[in-house]
XYZ file of C-alpha atoms in Angstrom:
656
model
C -1.034 -4.983 -54.666
C -4.517 -3.565 -54.126
C -6.270 -3.654 -50.761
C -8.918 -5.977 -52.179
C -6.434 -8.575 -53.309
C -4.939 -8.809 -49.846
C -8.348 -9.877 -48.553
C -9.306 -12.247 -51.355
C -9.449 -15.233 -49.011
C -13.180 -14.527 -48.572
C -14.824 -13.702 -51.875
C -17.444 -11.286 -50.540
C -17.297 -7.617 -51.516
C -19.964 -4.892 -51.433
C -21.448 -3.523 -54.659
C -23.454 -0.301 -54.493
C -25.970 0.583 -57.218
C -28.456 2.400 -55.033
C -29.488 -0.650 -53.041
C -27.643 -3.097 -50.804
C -26.296 -6.069 -52.749
C -24.252 -8.974 -51.346
C -22.074 -11.108 -53.610
C -22.314 -14.504 -51.870
C -20.390 -17.679 -52.548
C -23.457 -19.725 -53.392
C -27.152 -20.061 -52.862
C -27.973 -23.210 -50.962
C -30.983 -25.282 -51.755
C -33.589 -25.422 -49.043
C -32.881 -28.192 -46.548
C -33.515 -28.908 -42.944
C -31.087 -26.904 -40.803
C -28.787 -28.687 -38.361
C -28.884 -27.644 -34.705
C -27.158 -24.336 -34.042
C -23.782 -24.687 -32.287
C -23.388 -23.270 -28.773
C -22.255 -19.639 -28.745
C -18.957 -20.614 -27.094
C -18.160 -22.807 -30.138
C -18.955 -20.178 -32.791
C -16.397 -18.092 -34.623
C -17.028 -15.194 -36.971
C -15.360 -16.049 -40.265
C -16.283 -12.810 -42.014
C -18.456 -9.713 -41.475
C -18.655 -6.221 -42.889
C -20.302 -2.841 -43.121
C -22.453 -3.650 -46.149
C -24.225 -0.388 -47.009
C -24.203 2.617 -47.317
C -20.620 3.861 -47.685
C -21.574 7.343 -46.424
C -24.354 9.100 -44.539
C -25.477 12.718 -44.187
C -27.623 13.666 -41.224
C -29.069 16.835 -39.734
C -28.533 16.993 -35.979
C -31.706 16.107 -34.102
C -32.009 14.568 -30.642
C -34.977 12.410 -31.655
C -34.221 11.602 -35.295
C -31.899 8.699 -36.107
C -29.913 8.222 -39.284
C -31.174 6.139 -42.167
C -30.667 2.371 -41.995
C -27.183 0.868 -41.998
C -26.719 -2.697 -43.283
C -24.130 -5.261 -42.216
C -23.558 -8.918 -43.016
C -21.913 -11.808 -41.176
C -20.745 -15.275 -42.202
C -20.156 -18.200 -39.813
C -19.091 -21.357 -41.619
C -21.507 -24.218 -41.162
C -24.052 -22.014 -39.387
C -25.236 -18.988 -41.365
C -25.050 -21.080 -44.546
C -26.839 -24.045 -42.995
C -30.109 -22.634 -41.638
C -33.041 -20.560 -42.841
C -33.209 -18.180 -39.866
C -30.775 -15.698 -38.271
C -28.251 -17.058 -35.781
C -29.630 -16.336 -32.310
C -26.257 -15.907 -30.621
C -24.939 -13.214 -32.987
C -24.933 -9.670 -31.635
C -24.372 -6.807 -34.083
C -23.917 -3.068 -33.512
C -23.311 -0.009 -35.663
C -21.269 2.843 -34.236
C -19.553 6.116 -35.033
C -16.582 8.048 -33.707
C -14.032 10.726 -34.592
C -11.644 10.050 -37.454
C -8.228 8.948 -36.242
C -9.592 7.105 -33.193
C -9.942 3.389 -32.613
C -13.482 1.980 -32.678
C -12.529 0.206 -29.453
C -12.042 3.535 -27.653
C -14.551 5.387 -25.477
C -14.817 8.059 -28.176
C -17.126 5.798 -30.189
C -20.881 5.300 -29.559
C -22.617 2.066 -30.482
C -26.212 1.139 -31.298
C -27.757 -2.322 -31.531
C -28.653 -3.805 -34.909
C -31.312 -6.455 -35.573
C -31.763 -9.141 -38.239
C -33.207 -7.696 -41.456
C -36.764 -9.106 -41.686
C -36.771 -8.690 -45.468
C -33.593 -10.675 -46.078
C -33.387 -14.160 -47.619
C -31.640 -16.235 -44.938
C -31.172 -19.236 -47.218
C -28.054 -17.450 -48.471
C -24.582 -17.886 -46.991
C -24.579 -14.662 -44.966
C -26.987 -13.247 -42.382
C -27.900 -9.558 -42.676
C -28.493 -7.041 -39.885
C -29.849 -3.480 -39.948
C -29.624 -0.608 -37.484
C -29.623 3.159 -37.033
C -27.447 5.649 -35.175
C -28.516 8.661 -33.125
C -25.607 11.119 -33.450
C -25.195 13.574 -30.599
C -22.362 15.622 -32.037
C -22.026 17.901 -35.036
C -19.143 17.317 -37.452
C -17.645 14.564 -39.598
C -17.078 11.055 -38.290
C -16.298 7.478 -39.267
C -18.797 4.657 -38.794
C -18.783 0.872 -39.104
C -20.156 -2.361 -37.610
C -18.932 -4.746 -34.945
C -19.939 -8.345 -34.212
C -19.932 -10.715 -31.241
C -20.910 -14.337 -30.577
C -20.296 -14.286 -26.806
C -22.846 -11.711 -25.715
C -20.572 -8.720 -26.252
C -17.600 -9.868 -24.192
C -15.400 -9.758 -27.296
C -16.006 -7.965 -30.582
C -14.867 -8.305 -34.192
C -14.488 -4.835 -35.750
C -15.039 -4.568 -39.489
C -15.159 -2.114 -42.371
C -16.711 -2.320 -45.849
C -14.392 -5.173 -46.842
C -14.543 -7.171 -43.612
C -12.248 -7.480 -40.600
C -9.941 -6.112 -39.394
C -11.106 -2.500 -39.194
C -9.301 0.011 -41.396
C -10.390 3.647 -41.209
C -9.777 4.084 -44.950
C -12.612 1.656 -45.711
C -14.999 2.724 -42.944
C -18.173 4.675 -43.653
C -18.207 8.493 -43.630
C -20.802 10.242 -41.454
C -21.569 13.964 -41.721
C -23.757 15.507 -39.020
C -24.847 19.038 -39.967
C -26.198 21.796 -37.753
C -29.883 22.543 -38.220
C -31.149 25.969 -39.195
C -32.165 26.556 -35.568
C -28.995 27.644 -33.759
C -30.542 29.219 -30.659
C -29.505 27.352 -27.482
C -31.847 26.890 -24.533
C -31.356 28.831 -21.319
C -28.758 27.826 -18.733
C -29.960 25.497 -15.949
C -29.748 27.036 -12.469
C -29.886 25.743 -8.924
C -27.359 22.917 -9.339
C -26.934 21.298 -5.940
C -25.248 18.248 -4.386
C -27.877 16.245 -2.498
C -25.908 13.177 -1.411
C -22.333 11.909 -1.427
C -21.227 8.303 -0.959
C -17.880 6.594 -1.336
C -18.443 6.055 -5.074
C -21.519 8.177 -5.866
C -22.497 11.843 -6.045
C -26.173 12.815 -6.429
C -27.148 16.112 -8.070
C -30.341 18.123 -8.637
C -31.079 21.364 -10.502
C -34.030 23.503 -11.588
C -35.878 22.790 -14.823
C -35.312 25.345 -17.580
C -38.257 27.289 -19.035
C -39.100 25.722 -22.419
C -39.874 28.980 -24.197
C -39.436 27.623 -27.744
C -41.037 24.286 -26.881
C -38.041 22.420 -28.268
C -36.070 21.686 -25.088
C -34.952 18.076 -24.980
C -32.886 17.347 -21.883
C -29.652 17.971 -20.032
C -25.982 17.029 -20.019
C -23.864 16.656 -16.865
C -20.131 17.409 -16.858
C -17.516 16.519 -14.267
C -13.947 17.616 -13.552
C -11.690 15.976 -10.994
C -9.636 18.364 -8.902
C -6.478 17.185 -10.648
C -7.964 17.509 -14.169
C -7.708 20.554 -16.415
C -11.088 20.325 -18.156
C -14.616 18.990 -17.732
C -15.699 15.630 -19.157
C -19.230 14.829 -20.294
C -20.827 12.100 -18.174
C -24.203 11.672 -19.856
C -25.731 10.831 -23.222
C -29.040 12.097 -24.591
C -31.005 9.097 -23.405
C -29.699 9.499 -19.830
C -31.468 12.813 -19.135
C -34.407 12.849 -21.536
C -37.051 15.503 -20.833
C -36.786 18.973 -19.290
C -38.430 17.733 -16.077
C -35.711 15.132 -15.463
C -33.634 17.324 -13.156
C -31.601 14.855 -11.102
C -28.608 12.653 -11.781
C -26.407 10.285 -9.757
C -22.789 9.973 -10.806
C -22.103 6.299 -10.075
C -18.563 6.407 -11.482
C -17.036 8.599 -8.785
C -13.838 7.413 -7.134
C -13.437 7.306 -3.337
C -11.592 10.158 -1.648
C -11.778 12.463 -4.681
C -12.927 16.074 -5.094
C -15.041 16.833 -8.162
C -16.579 19.925 -9.767
C -19.895 19.455 -11.593
C -21.753 21.522 -14.207
C -24.988 20.956 -16.109
C -26.151 22.231 -19.524
C -29.480 22.089 -21.353
C -29.999 20.805 -24.914
C -32.799 21.215 -27.412
C -33.851 18.740 -30.064
C -31.433 20.365 -32.550
C -28.511 19.587 -30.205
C -28.014 23.250 -29.399
C -26.390 23.357 -25.965
C -26.738 26.092 -23.369
C -23.829 27.666 -21.497
C -22.797 25.642 -18.459
C -24.341 26.279 -15.069
C -22.267 27.557 -12.170
C -20.253 24.620 -10.876
C -20.694 22.859 -7.545
C -18.104 20.800 -5.714
C -18.316 17.469 -3.910
C -15.723 15.304 -2.185
C -16.356 11.591 -1.901
C -15.311 9.960 1.381
C -12.315 7.671 1.544
C -13.109 3.962 1.291
C -12.272 2.410 4.663
C -11.582 -1.279 5.249
C -12.233 -2.338 8.834
C -10.770 -5.494 10.379
C -11.733 -6.476 13.900
C -9.348 -8.166 16.279
C -11.583 -11.213 16.684
C -12.050 -14.455 14.773
C -12.468 -13.862 11.070
C -10.365 -10.725 11.354
C -7.001 -10.202 13.017
C -7.684 -13.201 15.273
C -5.765 -11.633 18.151
C -5.685 -13.067 21.652
C -4.509 -10.924 24.546
C -3.572 -11.544 28.158
C -3.460 -8.776 30.726
C -1.091 -8.795 33.707
C -2.363 -7.609 37.120
C -0.398 -4.662 38.429
C 0.805 -3.643 34.957
C -0.104 -0.617 32.872
C -1.019 -0.273 29.195
C -2.027 -3.899 28.672
C -3.658 -4.347 25.226
C -7.019 -6.133 25.370
C -8.452 -5.350 21.929
C -7.501 -4.164 18.472
C -9.119 -3.055 15.233
C -7.326 -2.283 11.985
C -8.596 0.692 10.006
C -7.301 1.035 6.446
C -8.471 3.982 4.312
C -7.859 3.474 0.619
C -7.395 7.219 0.165
C -6.350 10.173 2.295
C -8.863 12.595 3.793
C -10.477 10.470 6.530
C -10.381 11.694 10.128
C -11.166 9.705 13.281
C -12.681 11.698 16.153
C -14.262 9.079 18.439
C -14.404 5.366 19.233
C -17.047 3.871 21.508
C -16.153 0.438 22.874
C -18.687 -1.882 24.473
C -17.120 -4.113 27.149
C -18.263 -7.607 28.005
C -16.607 -8.094 31.371
C -19.110 -9.395 33.911
C -16.414 -10.651 36.288
C -13.578 -8.214 35.621
C -12.338 -6.175 38.586
C -9.341 -4.019 39.302
C -9.379 -1.994 36.054
C -7.931 1.402 36.878
C -7.634 3.073 33.445
C -8.468 2.439 29.802
C -6.798 4.078 26.813
C -7.068 4.197 23.029
C -3.881 4.096 20.951
C -3.062 4.227 17.260
C -0.170 2.253 15.784
C 1.466 2.042 12.371
C 1.589 -1.756 12.696
C -0.227 -4.603 14.425
C 2.204 -4.849 17.358
C 1.424 -2.596 20.311
C 4.323 -0.573 21.710
C 3.550 2.175 24.206
C 6.950 3.749 23.561
C 6.346 4.358 19.854
C 2.552 4.300 19.408
C 0.351 7.367 19.925
C -2.193 7.642 22.723
C -5.438 9.226 21.475
C -7.612 9.238 24.603
C -7.651 7.967 28.199
C -10.465 7.178 30.628
C -10.028 6.949 34.425
C -12.095 4.165 35.982
C -13.043 2.981 39.455
C -11.138 -0.298 40.007
C -13.572 -1.266 42.769
C -16.579 -1.070 40.447
C -17.449 -2.904 37.282
C -16.889 -1.415 33.859
C -19.496 1.032 32.498
C -21.816 -0.031 29.675
C -19.678 1.801 27.110
C -16.255 3.411 27.002
C -16.266 6.572 24.869
C -12.826 7.638 23.699
C -13.135 11.159 22.280
C -11.621 14.622 22.455
C -9.119 13.977 19.667
C -8.851 14.499 15.911
C -6.659 11.961 14.130
C -6.087 12.395 10.385
C -5.731 8.942 8.853
C -3.296 8.366 5.977
C -4.149 6.086 3.071
C -2.335 3.301 4.894
C -3.465 0.763 7.459
C -3.425 1.820 11.092
C -4.271 -0.328 14.119
C -6.247 0.998 17.066
C -5.422 -0.669 20.388
C -7.488 -0.592 23.561
C -5.341 -0.941 26.670
C -6.039 -1.169 30.379
C -4.050 -0.463 33.513
C -4.725 -3.056 36.215
C -4.339 -3.172 39.957
C -2.464 -6.030 41.625
C -5.834 -7.553 42.570
C -7.275 -7.514 39.033
C -9.092 -10.675 38.021
C -11.635 -11.965 35.533
C -11.797 -11.576 31.777
C -12.374 -8.680 29.383
C -13.796 -8.675 25.858
C -14.351 -5.493 23.843
C -16.751 -4.927 20.929
C -17.763 -2.186 18.548
C -21.560 -2.297 18.751
C -22.139 -1.011 15.194
C -20.741 1.351 12.566
C -21.676 4.409 14.657
C -19.086 3.330 17.236
C -16.469 4.881 14.941
C -16.801 8.592 14.179
C -15.191 8.921 10.744
C -15.243 12.286 9.023
C -14.420 12.047 5.323
C -14.396 8.252 5.424
C -16.928 5.494 4.801
C -16.656 1.839 5.790
C -16.850 -0.384 2.700
C -15.519 -3.728 3.963
C -15.614 -5.455 7.356
C -13.264 -8.392 7.916
C -12.723 -8.617 4.169
C -16.432 -8.694 3.258
C -18.067 -5.858 1.314
C -20.466 -4.233 3.763
C -21.025 -0.821 5.288
C -22.612 -1.913 8.553
C -21.934 -4.504 11.235
C -23.081 -5.627 14.649
C -20.873 -6.426 17.660
C -17.497 -6.466 15.939
C -15.154 -8.276 18.346
C -11.795 -6.663 19.097
C -10.175 -9.927 20.241
C -10.556 -13.615 19.469
C -11.431 -14.354 23.104
C -11.550 -12.496 26.364
C -8.289 -11.346 27.902
C -8.052 -13.804 30.827
C -6.213 -13.246 34.051
C -5.596 -16.868 35.200
C -1.935 -16.199 35.881
C -0.616 -13.032 37.475
C 2.421 -12.575 35.260
C 4.593 -10.062 37.049
C 7.373 -9.747 34.488
C 8.788 -11.199 31.298
C 12.356 -10.227 30.426
C 14.995 -11.219 27.903
C 18.731 -10.662 28.187
C 21.524 -11.537 25.809
C 24.009 -14.015 27.248
C 26.934 -13.523 24.921
C 26.434 -13.243 21.190
C 24.844 -16.638 20.579
C 22.286 -17.118 23.362
C 19.413 -15.325 25.085
C 18.190 -15.848 28.641
C 14.441 -15.476 29.264
C 13.050 -14.979 32.767
C 9.535 -14.427 34.033
C 7.666 -14.736 37.298
C 4.087 -15.034 38.471
C 2.507 -13.713 41.648
C -0.191 -16.390 41.630
C -1.506 -19.102 39.320
C -4.925 -20.669 38.788
C -5.151 -23.984 36.906
C -1.911 -23.182 35.095
C -0.826 -26.221 33.059
C 2.322 -24.493 31.885
C 4.077 -22.157 29.473
C 5.292 -22.595 25.945
C 8.226 -20.429 24.897
C 7.694 -19.298 21.314
C 10.181 -17.626 19.006
C 9.483 -15.716 15.828
C 12.141 -17.392 13.711
C 13.390 -20.883 12.844
C 12.946 -23.673 15.388
C 15.865 -24.479 17.711
C 16.668 -26.677 20.698
C 17.522 -25.081 24.042
C 17.731 -25.783 27.757
C 15.651 -24.375 30.573
C 14.995 -24.634 34.225
C 12.178 -23.229 36.312
C 10.697 -23.909 39.738
C 12.020 -26.947 41.536
C 8.813 -28.844 40.814
C 8.629 -27.901 37.110
C 9.739 -30.138 34.287
C 11.176 -28.737 31.059
C 10.903 -30.004 27.510
C 13.153 -28.305 25.007
C 12.519 -30.316 21.855
C 10.292 -28.990 19.115
C 6.813 -29.365 20.610
C 4.558 -28.568 17.650
C 4.417 -27.083 14.200
C 4.989 -23.347 13.731
C 2.162 -20.917 14.562
C 1.353 -18.312 11.897
C 0.134 -15.143 13.576
C -2.288 -13.494 11.126
C -2.291 -10.227 13.051
C 1.462 -9.647 12.937
C 2.532 -11.662 9.926
C 5.053 -13.565 12.057
C 5.729 -17.291 12.140
C 6.047 -18.410 15.764
C 7.621 -21.710 16.741
C 7.427 -23.393 20.106
C 10.974 -24.042 21.297
C 10.278 -25.171 24.867
C 7.530 -26.182 27.285
C 7.724 -25.489 31.028
C 5.195 -27.024 33.396
C 3.212 -24.612 35.520
C 2.520 -24.763 39.233
C -1.202 -25.496 38.827
C -3.023 -23.399 41.399
C -0.973 -21.458 43.909
C -0.857 -18.090 45.626
C 2.922 -18.331 45.995
C 5.195 -16.425 43.568
C 6.877 -18.625 40.970
C 9.983 -17.948 38.863
C 10.825 -19.412 35.468
C 13.951 -19.325 33.341
C 14.854 -20.544 29.861
C 18.065 -20.133 27.873
C 17.882 -20.140 24.077
C 21.351 -21.299 23.036
C 20.883 -21.939 19.324
C 20.018 -18.637 17.707
C 19.736 -18.447 13.913
C 22.868 -16.702 12.770
C 21.231 -14.424 10.183
C 18.630 -13.031 12.604
C 19.487 -9.488 13.632
C 16.427 -9.419 15.905
C 14.725 -12.270 17.747
C 11.213 -12.002 19.234
C 9.867 -14.140 22.058
C 6.461 -14.607 23.634
C 4.863 -16.921 26.190
C 1.828 -19.054 25.503
C 0.180 -19.749 28.849
C -2.121 -22.789 28.855
C -4.753 -23.642 31.461
C -5.595 -27.189 32.456
C -8.828 -26.893 30.423
C -6.888 -25.915 27.296
C -7.630 -22.187 27.484
C -4.657 -20.208 26.254
C -3.364 -16.651 26.408
C -0.284 -14.975 25.022
C 2.110 -12.482 26.502
C 3.099 -9.441 24.514
C 6.222 -10.226 22.453
C 9.608 -8.909 23.550
C 12.417 -8.198 21.127
C 16.130 -8.866 21.497
C 18.368 -6.947 19.126
C 21.636 -8.609 18.121
C 24.000 -5.826 17.204
C 27.000 -6.402 14.980
C 29.953 -4.497 16.422
C 32.640 -5.673 14.009
C 32.952 -7.388 10.662
C 33.399 -11.145 10.847
C 33.631 -14.251 8.706
C 32.588 -17.458 10.462
C 33.753 -20.949 9.475
C 31.864 -22.435 6.552
C 29.674 -25.458 7.277
C 29.563 -28.328 6.664
C 33.309 -28.694 6.588
C 34.436 -30.954 4.909
C 31.846 -30.321 2.173
C 30.927 -32.220 -0.962
C 27.955 -30.135 -2.205
C 26.196 -27.022 -0.937
C 27.810 -25.235 2.003
C 26.812 -22.178 4.017
C 29.001 -19.092 4.367
C 28.193 -16.799 7.314
C 29.448 -13.243 7.612
C 28.507 -9.930 9.207
C 29.241 -6.216 8.851
C 28.388 -3.524 11.424
C 27.189 -1.084 8.756
C 26.170 -1.179 5.114
C 29.195 -1.583 2.884
C 30.491 -3.483 -0.124
C 31.337 -7.116 0.652
C 33.236 -9.514 -1.585
C 33.722 -13.173 -0.681
C 35.549 -15.536 -3.020
C 36.845 -19.118 -2.957
C 40.542 -19.718 -3.770
C 42.565 -22.893 -4.327
C 46.027 -23.655 -2.863
C 47.708 -21.811 -5.752
C 45.822 -18.621 -4.933
C 43.569 -18.833 -7.982
C 39.995 -17.611 -7.559
C 37.714 -20.496 -8.474
C 34.360 -19.019 -7.445
C 32.846 -15.694 -6.373
C 30.480 -16.366 -3.487
C 29.291 -12.856 -2.588
C 29.706 -9.523 -4.340
C 27.119 -7.207 -2.857
C 26.334 -4.343 -0.518
C 25.243 -5.701 2.858
C 24.707 -4.841 6.509
C 24.175 -7.019 9.576
C 24.336 -10.801 9.636
C 24.052 -12.660 6.350
C 24.156 -16.249 5.139
C 25.161 -17.177 1.580
C 25.267 -20.491 -0.244
C 28.418 -21.972 -1.790
C 28.236 -24.993 -4.119
C 31.436 -27.093 -4.317
C 29.920 -30.105 -6.066
C 31.915 -29.421 -9.239
C 35.270 -28.848 -7.493
C 38.046 -31.389 -7.095
C 38.903 -32.750 -3.663
C 41.394 -30.666 -1.734
C 41.908 -27.633 0.442
C 40.377 -24.265 -0.447
C 40.170 -20.875 1.224
C 37.102 -18.656 1.688
C 38.276 -15.037 1.774
C 36.126 -12.049 2.796
C 37.132 -8.471 1.930
C 35.402 -5.258 3.001
C 36.522 -1.727 3.664
C 39.283 -2.203 6.250
C 38.632 -5.892 6.926
C 39.988 -9.118 5.432
C 39.596 -12.631 6.824
C 40.091 -16.166 5.518
C 38.587 -19.523 6.520
C 39.812 -22.949 5.384
C 37.388 -25.299 3.587
C 38.026 -28.942 2.697
C 36.244 -30.419 -0.321
C 35.806 -34.191 -0.517
C 34.342 -36.302 -3.293
C-alpha cells in the first residue's frame, strides 16, 4: 500500500507545477462567519508543508531563504470564516537529517498568514522564511500550534505526523568567499552569579568590511567538547562584544571561547579559553518562625546550651563558610560566660558529636556586645544540609532572655556559595533573620534532666530546679506513640498522666512529640525542687525513646529542654506472646533479635501443619508484625519463631 493511501482520510495533497497549489475539499460560498472558538477548544485536523519540496541557498548571515508555504485545516473554523484564524501559530524549521524536529538540533522561524491567499477556502495558508546558519544538507518542514506554542503538531508534505522521507530538502552551500575573520582576543569573565556568567572581549578589526558578529561556546568541566550557546541574532554586529550566559548551572566550572563570523558564515578560529566557576546555590533557613521554628531554653550553670540555629543547605559542593556574625537581642541577659558556634549534620544539637567552629570568651558581669563574630575557621560545606548552632555557657546566676539574629546576608561569609532562598522563599538578601522562634528564657533554673532505664519496659525520668519563677509546671513529652504512666514530684505537686493534648510535630527535627504527663510546678521559689516520672508503657518496637520537658509559665510562655535519648538494647532473641489472645481477626506478633539475621515466623495448627507464614525477612532489633486469623477455624494454634540458634513458640487461641 502506498504512503498516500494510508493518509487518505483527509483528501488534501500538494501538487507542484511551479507554483503552490492546494487541492481543497470544496469552495464555500461567501457567508457571515461564526464566532471563532476559544484557542483551548481548537484542534488541528490537518496541516502540511505545502511548497516547495526542496530549497537551495547560499550561506549568508543576512539573507533568508525563499518563501516556504504551509496550510492548516481546522474543521468548522478555517472553512467557516473569511480571515485567518487568530489563534493559529505556524513555524518553519530545519535540522540535520536523522534527527527529530522536536530536538534542540532544529531551528524554527515564525510564519505569517499569506496576504495573497483566498481565505474563503477550507484551509488557511501561511508563509515564512528560514535563515540557515550552517553549511550542508538538511531537512525542513512546518509545525503548528493553537495554544500559543505550548504544544506543536509536526507535519511533512502530506500532513501529520512528521516523516523525514516526506520532509523538504534544504541545501546550504558555501559562498565563494571562504576567508574567515580574525580571532577575537581579550576574552574575560566580568561577573559570576549562581546561574549566570558574564563575558566581554575585544572587537575584531573588520578589514574586509564583511564581519557580522560572534559566537560563544561553552564546555562544562565534565564535558569533552564545546557547545555553541548563541545564534546569529544573539551577537549581531562586530561592536557587540559582551554576552551573559544565563543557562549556567550552580556550582559548576565552565570553559568559554568566542569566535567571529562574517556575513558568509565563515568562522574564525576560537579565542583562548577562559574559565569560570559558578557558586553553589545555598538555601538558608533561620531558626525562627517561618523557618525551623525552634524554641530553646538555657539552664544556668550549664555549658553549651543552644540558643539559636540556622540551617545552611548548599545544592552543590564547593561552598566554604569562614565567618558568622550574630547580633544578640538580650537587654536583660546576664551571666553569659562563653558563646560558641557549632556545625551539625542534623537539627539536633549534640556537643559530643557536633563540631565546634569558633568560641568567644565573654564577661558574665557585663552585657553582651553588639555583635558576636565567630571567625578563624574554614569549613567546607558538602552539598547536604548542615545546621549551625549558637551555644552559651552560663553561670549559676544567669538570668534574662537571649535572642540571636543574622542582621543581613553579609553576616555569613560564604566563599563559593550564594544564598538563593531564605526560609523557602527565593531571595538573595534578608534583614534580621531570627535564629529562634522566641528568646531563650531562664524562668526556671533547671539543674539536671536525666533518664534511666528501669528494667526493659520502663524508663525513669528525674530533674531538679535550683529556683523557679512563675512556673506553672512541666509537661513530659515523648517522641513516639502516646502512653499512660505514673509520676510523683514535690510533695505539693500534682501529677496527671493521661494524654493531655494532641501530638506536637517538631518541624526542626521531624519528630512527633506527645505529651504523656503533666507535673505542676512550684510557682515562684528560691528553694531547689525535685521531680520524677516513670514511663511504664514503652512502645515495644521502639529501639530508642526520646524525652523532653516543656516548661510552662503562668502567663503561658513556654520553653523546651534539650531532648535526651534512651537506647533500648536487645541482648537476646525473643518472641513475646501474641496479642490479643484469644484473637478473631488481626493480631500483633512481637519479636526481637540482637543483630541483623534471617527471621522466620510461622503459624501452625495442632497437627503441626503450617497454615500461615507471618514473617520471612532479615531483621534486627525490636519488630512488630501483623497476623490475620479471620479466615482460620476456632482452635489452638502455635506461633513459632526460628533464627540462627534460636527457636521459640507461643500459643494462640482463635475464636469465631
